[in-house]
Structure formats: structure tokens, C-alpha cells
Short mmCIF file of C-alpha atoms in Angstrom, two decimals:
data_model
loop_
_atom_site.label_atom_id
_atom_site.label_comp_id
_atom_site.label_asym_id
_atom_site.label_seq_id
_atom_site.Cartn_x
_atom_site.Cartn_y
_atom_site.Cartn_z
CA UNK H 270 72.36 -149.78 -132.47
CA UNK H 271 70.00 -147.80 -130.42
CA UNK H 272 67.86 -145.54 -131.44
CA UNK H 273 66.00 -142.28 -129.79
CA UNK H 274 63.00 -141.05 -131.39
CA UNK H 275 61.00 -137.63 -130.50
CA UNK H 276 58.35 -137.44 -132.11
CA UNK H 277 57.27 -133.82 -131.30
CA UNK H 278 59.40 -131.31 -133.34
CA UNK H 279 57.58 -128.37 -131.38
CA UNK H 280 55.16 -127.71 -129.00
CA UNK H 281 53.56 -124.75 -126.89
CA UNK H 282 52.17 -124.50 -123.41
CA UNK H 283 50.49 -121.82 -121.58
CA UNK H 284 52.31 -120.51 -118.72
CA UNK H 285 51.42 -122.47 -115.63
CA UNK H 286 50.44 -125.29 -117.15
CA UNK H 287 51.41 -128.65 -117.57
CA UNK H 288 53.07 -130.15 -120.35
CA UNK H 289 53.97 -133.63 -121.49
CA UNK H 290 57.18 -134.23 -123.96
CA UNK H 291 57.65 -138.06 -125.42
CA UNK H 292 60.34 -140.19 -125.82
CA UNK H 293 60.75 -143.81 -127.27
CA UNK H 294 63.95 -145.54 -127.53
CA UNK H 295 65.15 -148.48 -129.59
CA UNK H 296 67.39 -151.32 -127.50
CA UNK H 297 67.98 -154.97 -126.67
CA UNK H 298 69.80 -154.26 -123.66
CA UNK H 299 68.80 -154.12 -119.95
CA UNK H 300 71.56 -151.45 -118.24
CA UNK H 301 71.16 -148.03 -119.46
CA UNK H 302 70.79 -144.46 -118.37
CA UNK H 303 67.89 -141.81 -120.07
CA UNK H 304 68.55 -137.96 -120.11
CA UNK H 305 66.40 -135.13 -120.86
CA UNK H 306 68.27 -132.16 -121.60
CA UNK H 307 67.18 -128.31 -122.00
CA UNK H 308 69.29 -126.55 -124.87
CA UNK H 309 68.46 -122.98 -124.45
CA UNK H 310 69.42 -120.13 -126.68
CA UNK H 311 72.69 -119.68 -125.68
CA UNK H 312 73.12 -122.70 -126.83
CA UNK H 313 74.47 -125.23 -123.60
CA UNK H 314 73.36 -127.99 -123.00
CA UNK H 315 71.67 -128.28 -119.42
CA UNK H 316 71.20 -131.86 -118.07
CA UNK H 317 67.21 -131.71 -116.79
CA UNK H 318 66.69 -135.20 -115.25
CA UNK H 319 67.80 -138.52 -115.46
CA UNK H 320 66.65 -142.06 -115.04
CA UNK H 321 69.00 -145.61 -114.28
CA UNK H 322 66.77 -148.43 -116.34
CA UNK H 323 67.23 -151.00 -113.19
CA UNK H 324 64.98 -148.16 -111.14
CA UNK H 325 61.48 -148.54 -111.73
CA UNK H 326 60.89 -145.45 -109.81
CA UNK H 327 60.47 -142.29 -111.69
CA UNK H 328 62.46 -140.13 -111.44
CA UNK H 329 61.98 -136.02 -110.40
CA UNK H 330 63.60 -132.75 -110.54
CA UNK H 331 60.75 -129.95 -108.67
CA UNK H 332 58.94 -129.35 -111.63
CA UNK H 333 60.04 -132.00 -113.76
CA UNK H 334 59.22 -136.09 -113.62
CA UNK H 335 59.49 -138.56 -115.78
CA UNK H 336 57.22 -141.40 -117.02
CA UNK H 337 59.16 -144.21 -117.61
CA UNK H 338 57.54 -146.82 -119.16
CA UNK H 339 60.69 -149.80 -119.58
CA UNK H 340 58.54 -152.33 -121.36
CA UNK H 341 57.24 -150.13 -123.61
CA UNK H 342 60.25 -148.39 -124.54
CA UNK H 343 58.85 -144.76 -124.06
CA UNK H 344 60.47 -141.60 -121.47
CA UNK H 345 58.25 -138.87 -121.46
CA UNK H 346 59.26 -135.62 -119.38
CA UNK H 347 56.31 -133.86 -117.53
CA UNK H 348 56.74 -130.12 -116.97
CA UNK H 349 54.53 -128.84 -114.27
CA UNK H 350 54.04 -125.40 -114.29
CA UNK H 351 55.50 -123.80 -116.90
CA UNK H 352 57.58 -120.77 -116.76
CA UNK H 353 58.64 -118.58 -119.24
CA UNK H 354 62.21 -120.19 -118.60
CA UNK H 355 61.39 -122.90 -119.56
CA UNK H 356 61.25 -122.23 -123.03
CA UNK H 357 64.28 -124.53 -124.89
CA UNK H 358 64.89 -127.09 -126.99
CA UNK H 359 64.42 -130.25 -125.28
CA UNK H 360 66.27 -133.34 -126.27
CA UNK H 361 65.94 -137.03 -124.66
CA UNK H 362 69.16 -138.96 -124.46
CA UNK H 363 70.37 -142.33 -123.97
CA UNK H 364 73.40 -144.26 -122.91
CA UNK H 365 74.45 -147.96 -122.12
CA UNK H 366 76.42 -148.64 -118.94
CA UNK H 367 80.23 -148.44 -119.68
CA UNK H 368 79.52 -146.92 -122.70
CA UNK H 369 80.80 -143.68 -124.62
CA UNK H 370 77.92 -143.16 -127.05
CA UNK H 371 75.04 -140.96 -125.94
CA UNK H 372 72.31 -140.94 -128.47
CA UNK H 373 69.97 -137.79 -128.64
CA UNK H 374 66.70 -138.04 -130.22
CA UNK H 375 66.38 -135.12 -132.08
CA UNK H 376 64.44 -132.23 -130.19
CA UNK H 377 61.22 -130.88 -129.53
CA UNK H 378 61.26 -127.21 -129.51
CA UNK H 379 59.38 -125.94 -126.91
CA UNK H 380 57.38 -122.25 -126.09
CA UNK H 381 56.18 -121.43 -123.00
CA UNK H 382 53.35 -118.37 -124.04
CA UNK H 383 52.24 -115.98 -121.23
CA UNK K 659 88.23 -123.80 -115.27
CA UNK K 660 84.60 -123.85 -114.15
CA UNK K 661 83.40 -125.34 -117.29
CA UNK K 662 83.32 -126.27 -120.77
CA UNK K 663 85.14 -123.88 -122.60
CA UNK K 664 84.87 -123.25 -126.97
CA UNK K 665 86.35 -121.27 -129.24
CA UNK K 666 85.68 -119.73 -131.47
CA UNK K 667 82.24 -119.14 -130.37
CA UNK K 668 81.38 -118.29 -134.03
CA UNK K 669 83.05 -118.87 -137.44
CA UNK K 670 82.45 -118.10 -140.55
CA UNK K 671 84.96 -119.22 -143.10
CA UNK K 672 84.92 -119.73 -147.38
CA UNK K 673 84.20 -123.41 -148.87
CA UNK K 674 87.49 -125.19 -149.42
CA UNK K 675 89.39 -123.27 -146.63
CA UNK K 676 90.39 -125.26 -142.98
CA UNK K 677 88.80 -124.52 -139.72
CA UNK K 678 90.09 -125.24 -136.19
CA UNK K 679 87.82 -125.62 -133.19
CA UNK K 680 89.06 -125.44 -130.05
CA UNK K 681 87.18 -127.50 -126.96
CA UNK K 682 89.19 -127.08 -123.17
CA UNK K 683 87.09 -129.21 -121.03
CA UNK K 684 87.10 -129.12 -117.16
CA UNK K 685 90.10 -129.73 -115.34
CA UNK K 686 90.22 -133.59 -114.54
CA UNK K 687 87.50 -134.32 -116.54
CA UNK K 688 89.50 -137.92 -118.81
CA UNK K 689 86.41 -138.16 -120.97
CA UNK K 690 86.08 -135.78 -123.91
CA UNK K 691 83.18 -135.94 -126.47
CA UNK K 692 82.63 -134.21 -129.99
CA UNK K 693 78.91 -134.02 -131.24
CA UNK K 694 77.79 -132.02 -134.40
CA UNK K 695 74.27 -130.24 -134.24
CA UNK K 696 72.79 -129.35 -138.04
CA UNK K 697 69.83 -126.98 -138.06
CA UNK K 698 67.02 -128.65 -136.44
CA UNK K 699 68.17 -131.25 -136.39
CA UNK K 700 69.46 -133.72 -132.80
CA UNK K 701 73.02 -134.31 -132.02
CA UNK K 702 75.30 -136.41 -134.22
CA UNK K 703 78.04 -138.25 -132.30
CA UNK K 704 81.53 -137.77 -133.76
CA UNK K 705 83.92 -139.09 -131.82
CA UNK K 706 85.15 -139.15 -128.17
CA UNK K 707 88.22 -139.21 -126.09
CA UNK K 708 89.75 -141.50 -123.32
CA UNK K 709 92.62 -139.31 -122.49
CA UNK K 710 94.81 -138.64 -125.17
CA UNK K 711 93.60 -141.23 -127.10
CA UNK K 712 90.58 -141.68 -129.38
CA UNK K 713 89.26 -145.46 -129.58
CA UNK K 714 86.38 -144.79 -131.67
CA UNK K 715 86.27 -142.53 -134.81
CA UNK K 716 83.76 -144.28 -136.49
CA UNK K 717 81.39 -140.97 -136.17
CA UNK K 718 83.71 -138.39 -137.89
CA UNK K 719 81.39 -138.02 -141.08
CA UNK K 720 84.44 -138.07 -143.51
CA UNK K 721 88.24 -138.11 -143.86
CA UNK K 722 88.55 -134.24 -144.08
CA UNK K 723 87.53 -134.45 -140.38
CA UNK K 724 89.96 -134.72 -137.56
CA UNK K 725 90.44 -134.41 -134.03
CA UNK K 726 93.39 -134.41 -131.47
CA UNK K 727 93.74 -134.19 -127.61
CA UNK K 728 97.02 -133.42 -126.12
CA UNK K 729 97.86 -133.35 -122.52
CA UNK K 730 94.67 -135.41 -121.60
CA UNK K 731 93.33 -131.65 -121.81
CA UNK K 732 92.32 -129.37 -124.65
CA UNK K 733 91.21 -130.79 -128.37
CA UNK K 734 91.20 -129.39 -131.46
CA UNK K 735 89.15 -130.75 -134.20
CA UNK K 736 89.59 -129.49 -137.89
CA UNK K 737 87.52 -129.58 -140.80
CA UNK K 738 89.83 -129.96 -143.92
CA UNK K 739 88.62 -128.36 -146.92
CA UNK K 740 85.30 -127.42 -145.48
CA UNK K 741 82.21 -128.02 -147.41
CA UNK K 742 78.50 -126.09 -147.06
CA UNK K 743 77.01 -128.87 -145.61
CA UNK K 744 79.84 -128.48 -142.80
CA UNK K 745 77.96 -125.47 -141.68
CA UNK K 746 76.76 -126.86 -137.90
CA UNK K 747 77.33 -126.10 -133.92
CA UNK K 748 79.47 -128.28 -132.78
CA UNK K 749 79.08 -129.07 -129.26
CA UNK K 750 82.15 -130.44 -126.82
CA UNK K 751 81.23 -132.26 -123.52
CA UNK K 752 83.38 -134.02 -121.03
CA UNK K 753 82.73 -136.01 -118.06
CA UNK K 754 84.90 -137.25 -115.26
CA UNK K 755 85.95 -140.36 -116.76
CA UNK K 756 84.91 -142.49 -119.47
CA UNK K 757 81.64 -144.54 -119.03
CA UNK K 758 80.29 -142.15 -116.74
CA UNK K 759 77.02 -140.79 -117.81
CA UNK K 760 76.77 -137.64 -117.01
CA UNK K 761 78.13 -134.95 -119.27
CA UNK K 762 78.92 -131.21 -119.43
CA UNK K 763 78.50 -129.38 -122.22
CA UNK K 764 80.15 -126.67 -123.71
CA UNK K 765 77.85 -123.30 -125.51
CA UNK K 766 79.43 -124.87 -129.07
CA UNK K 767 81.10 -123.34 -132.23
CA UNK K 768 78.69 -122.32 -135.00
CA UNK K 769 80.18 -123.25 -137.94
CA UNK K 770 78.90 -121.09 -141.32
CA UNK K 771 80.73 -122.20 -144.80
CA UNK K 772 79.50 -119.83 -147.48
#
């Protein structure tokens, strides 16, 4: 089974700055998609990014990218400039091709200060 | 509808009594996931649907635990006898069809058993 580990349960960032959430994951397989999502207070779950495992490209939203690191298993999200907005719980996700089970690591809690 | 819609947004009910919760995902949308967020903690997988039909239920996290789809449209899942440590959001998503990755999320159902 895989596995999705955060290892931050919360973290802070100044407003306008950059900030760096990890990710590792636990799998055998080659095919699989990797999620970040933004869970604000209201509860909904907002798809961030996304990265296919075949692209060794990372991926970007504007002020989001991803580091993804396929050998070593990790998926960090980079938030560039920070806004107030931005302040969520942020959980990585995973799923295998022509599969039903996304796995969700289990948050890092973040707090954009101004 | 324009998206994921829950209901009761909150409930709070007594330990031993029954709870419904009510996901109606976007129109079309085949696939049709349960997950189960405890206080910080990720999200728990608990089962999805393929239509009207429900291949894997190995996440429900006991018998008093249901869930039903009819129509290839709305789902209900019920807690039986509900316990403290029932007390949770639970979040619906669905997605256009099964094995596709990308999911929408409902804002959830938080569940309080006193």
C-alpha cells in the first residue's frame, strides 16, 4: 500500500515570502499522479497543483511549483509570495493510474503572518 | 448543480442514535468518493462509488457504517449507533468517471457525538 507522509504539522511564513512544504511518498509503482491541496476554513477542498510521475518536469500554478524529486520519493510545494490567502491546511495526495484510492498525507497547517 | 453539495452541513446527535449524511455530487460526475477527516488529523478513505455500485468497502471503519448511491446520483451514508469517536467531517468528492484523478470536493458534514 502506499503511503504519504508530511512531516510538517504546521508552519508560518511572513507575508511575501517564500515557503517550502514537504512531501514523501511510499510506492513500488511507476504511473501515478501527486496533488497538493489547500483546505481552507470553510472547509473544501481546493485542488492547488498537480504532477503525472512519467513528467519529469515540475510542475506550476503562478505562485506555486513543485519539486519533484521521483527517485527520492519526495513532492515538496513552493509558495512564492505569500498572501494572507494563503493561509490553509495543506495536504499532499497521491493516486495510481486507474485507480480509486487517493491517499492524503496528513496536513501541514499553514499561517501566512503580516 | 455547480458543485459538490452536503448536508447537513453540521450535526450534532447523542451516542447510540443514527445519523444520515447526504452527498449530491455534480451532475455526470460516475465517480463518487467518501473520506472521513478526524481532528488534525489527514483524510481517511472510506469507500467510493462506480455508479450505483460500490466495489470496494474495505475502508468503512466498521459494520455500523454504510453507504448507498441511487440513481448513479446522490449517496447517503449512515452511521448506525454512532459512537464518540464517530465525531469527524466527512468529506464527499466526485470526479467524472472512475480512475480519473482529479476530484471535487464537497465543504463536508461535521459530525459531533456527545
Amino acid at each position: 500500500a502506499q503511503t504519504v507522509t508530511q512531516s510538517q504539522p504546521e508552519m508560518s511564513v511572513q507575508e511575501a515570502e517564500t515557503v517550502t512544504l514537504s512531501c514523501t511518498y511510499d510506492t513500488s509503482e511507476n504511473n501515478y499522479y501527486l496533488f497538493w491541496y489547500k483546505q481552507p476554513p470553510s472547509r473544501q477542498m481546493i485542488l492547488v497543483i498537480r504532477q503525472e510521475a512519467y513528467k519529469q518536469q515540475n510542475a506550476t500554478e503562478n505562485r506555486f511549483s513543485v519539486n519533484f524529486q521521483k527517485a527520492a520519493k519526495s513532492f515538496s510545494l513552493k509558495i512564492s509570495d505569500s498572501q494572507l490567502g494563503d493561509t490553509a491546511m495543506y495536504f499532499c495526495a497521491f493516486i495510481f493510474y486507474n485507480n480509486n484510492d487517493m491517499r492524503f498525507g496528513a496536513g501541514t497547517r499553514l499561517t501566512v503572518k503580516p | 448543480g455547480a458543485g459538490v453539495s452536503q448536508s447537513p452541513s453540521n450535526k450534532v446527535t447523542e451516542k447510540g442514535k443514527d445519523v444520515e449524511l447526504r452527498c449530491d455530487p455534480i451532475s455526470g460526475h460516475t465517480a463518487l468518493y467518501w473520506y472521513r477527516q478526524s481532528l488534525g488529523q489527514g483524510l481517511e478513505f472510506l469507500i467510493y462509488f462506480q455508479g450505483n455500485s460500490a466495489p470496494d468497502k474495505s475502508g468503512l471503519p466498521s459494520d455500523r457504517f454504510s453507504a448507498e448511491r441511487t440513481g448513479g446520483s446522490v449517496s447517503t451514508l449512515t452511521i448506525q449507533r454512532t459512537q464518540q469517536e464517530d465525531s469527524a467531517v466527512y468529506l464527499c468528492a466526485s470526479s467524472p468517471q472512475v480512475s480519473n484523478e482529479k476530484l471535487f470536493f464537497g465543504s463536508g458534514t461535521q459530525l459531533s457525538v456527545l
